[in-house]
Amino acid sequence: MTTFAMSLSNANKNMDKHSKLTAIMLTAVTALSALSSSAAETGIITSTSSDGKTVVVNALNDYIIKVSNFMPGESVRESVSAVMEKQPFNGTVSTTGQNTTMTLPSGLSVTVDRNSAGVTFFNGDNRMLYDDGTRNSSQGMKTLSLIPVEGGIYYGAGERGHSLKLNGDTLVMYNRQNYGYTEGDPRINQMNICVPLFVSNTGYGILFDDYAAARLIMGDTIKYETESRKPVSYYFIYGKEGIADVTSQYTLLTGRQELPPFWSLGYITSKYGYKTQEETCGVIDTLKREGYPVDGIVLDLYWYGKETDMGRLEWNREQWGDHKKMLAGLKDKGVNTVIISQPYINKIGAIDNYNMLAEKGMLTKNVAGDINDVTTWVGEAGMFDVANPDTRRWLRERYRSLTNEGVGGWWGDLGEPEVHPETIVHHNGETAREYHNQYGNVWSSIIYDLFKDEYPDTRLMTLMRGGTAGLQRYSVFPWSTDVSRSWGGLQPQVKIMLNSGLSGLGYMSHDVGGFAIDEQNPTDPELYVRWLQLGVFSPILRTHAQKYAEPYKYPEYSQLLRDLIKMRYRWLPYNYTLAYENATKGYPLVRPVNFDGITGTPADTITDEFMWGSEVLVAPVLQQGAVNRNVYIPEGKWIDWNNPEVDYQGPAEFSYNAPLETIPLLIRNGAFIPQADYAMENTGDYNPAAYTILYFPRGEVKSRYVLFEDDRSSTSSLDRGEYALMTFTSDAADGKITIGVDLSGYYPGMPAQRDLSFVLPGICSKVSEVSVNGVTIPFEVTTKKDLKFSTKFFNGKPLKIEILAK
């Protein structure tokens, strides 16, 4: 080590051999003692190898370790992905020979080889990953190699639709739009949001701290090749209990998404595009007249005129005679309006903005400092350089003005960016290849920071289709862009939501019904029904297409479609609790079947099923004409939602009967599913004083479920502790079921009492008594063997419900 050499240079050259050897040994012991002592205090091991390479291993908390490796003369830039502050170090550090080992209370340990700068990660005594310390640089590419233990299955990497299992893939980290994609399309292994992250089912993840163009090669040796000009660090993220813990720690590191606007969990209608004020109001009026609940409408580019007006960012007064009145009128009906903007300023319809922005240096330039125009699908245009603080301030002011007029949410389209010439050099000195993936994050942050500063009590919804690691912290609701309206377009959506969710994008959704139509066959009613079924159990339910987007355009299935959208509203209590789990734990709403620690089973690679939270397994029908499908269930007992007299013992695979009106749903044994079982025109009709609680016990089972409540509007309810948690517990055994209900917490406006209607679907017809806190109450057993009873629940007065069998 260099430290040793410096110490030895001061040794007395006239010592005899024995004295010199003694001095070397004492100096080494002193240096190692100092190293261990310092690391034990800071949780940072810094070591320089025999070839001059420096490695820094920094424990940010008990689960996350940052590794930086660089040669003399190199520097590692500050983190571009992480926002988490380093936590106090609670571990231990020891040195044996050439190895220094840091052990953390979580069970994670890391050993640094001071000779080679190699780093090895262990789970207890089990090695998980080895970094041999080698860093290569050639032809503008820096390469980092990691050697995992055999047997792991890898997920994540952002928005990927080709596969859930990423082993053997070469994953390009450069955001790309793929218009009209379908299942099997080779383009969809590289989509709009690339995240340099992989998650292993063996309980860890790696995030490369980078946003430059790169490749992640998922072989026996995992290689990360980047065009970054500086050495790239990485974060080792430990998941003690499996990938759920990895996801939780990853979102802690890169920032968690705040609670969503409550209305965003309802139904949103969208099309390319509603062209006038009259058409927009007419769509909402028709939806309401036809009995569809609706909470939002999205306006595509026609709000500012026509395609070549892109970048005007002003309402077209001919098409929208009184847009302020329209926005207020829609809001009065419980409908929020979301409008689009793009990164480009067209040189025809937005020439005034173009000239002003060019004069003030806010457009992208080339290396010579000249404006670097781009060719978009609507013609020649300038491009906002969001790396320039002046550009960000100008855009912020436009967004502020439009928000003040009544706009309820924002849609950032084309933000990969879709067209981003490599000749561009951004204001911060980074080339297009270096800055490309980061563009969407910075663009999103403009809107996010605006709302934080000027609308601190308003929750934000931003639809954004480009970005990279940490995008979720800007209240972004991404979607899988311009998918083909076809069965092939429907089929990758589960994989996209799963990989995205494990990459922090917990609200990834899709254009329900399919966007890009075949003009010769523009509609497929069966496809629309199946897609809407998936949409009901997706983070955002938004229909969107070039034509025939709205459900009332399919009158042959009007009642079925209406019932599906109403189903979305009945599930609001459960879904809002999933939003709480996302905000506090980072869990995505759509989760792999093995999310909660099940590994080494077929659950590791299932691509057409998912968990909706922890209690519900969703197996959407994705094949044309199918009236049944195979369903895999993991270990345990699962109850059929559609026929609750039937249950299945897992692990098992079986054929599930699924005619067009049926979406296969399996409920975990012992689950509580809270429902809002009353009519709603929009989420404003939600009533936290009335719940229907579906409870599914089979055999002996103990369970626990926590339901989240707050005022559904405050941006600070979690920070201030202004929320309530209603806890349901159960113990079913020996002919007796005991249910407990308790509540903790408070928020302004919280109801003093709640009406709880319990339903135990398909349980049996042999119930002799139901009591609440020792008092017998009436109950009903239906012909479908559903047990039903109701009770009131007062704050501060827990319930003990006992159900006795005959």
PDB file of C-alpha atoms in Angstrom, residues 11 172 206 301 314 416 497 505 518 578 593 597 780 794:
ATOM      1  CA  ALA A  11      12.715   4.364   8.433  1.00  0.00           C
ATOM      2  CA  VAL A 172     -28.942  -1.204 -24.219  1.00  0.00           C
ATOM      3  CA  ILE A 206     -26.987  -3.627  -8.477  1.00  0.00           C
ATOM      4  CA  LEU A 301     -51.675  18.245 -28.863  1.00  0.00           C
ATOM      5  CA  GLU A 314     -50.859  28.385 -25.358  1.00  0.00           C
ATOM      6  CA  GLU A 416     -36.889   9.882 -24.343  1.00  0.00           C
ATOM      7  CA  MET A 497     -45.182  -3.431 -15.591  1.00  0.00           C
ATOM      8  CA  LEU A 505     -41.599   2.730 -11.428  1.00  0.00           C
ATOM      9  CA  ASP A 518     -54.828  -0.834 -38.099  1.00  0.00           C
ATOM     10  CA  LEU A 578     -51.276  -0.151  -2.256  1.00  0.00           C
ATOM     11  CA  VAL A 593     -45.515 -13.771  -8.146  1.00  0.00           C
ATOM     12  CA  GLY A 597     -39.599 -14.228  -1.078  1.00  0.00           C
ATOM     13  CA  GLU A 780     -77.317 -13.998   6.786  1.00  0.00           C
ATOM     14  CA  PHE A 794     -66.235   3.598  16.664  1.00  0.00           C
TER      15      PHE A 794
END
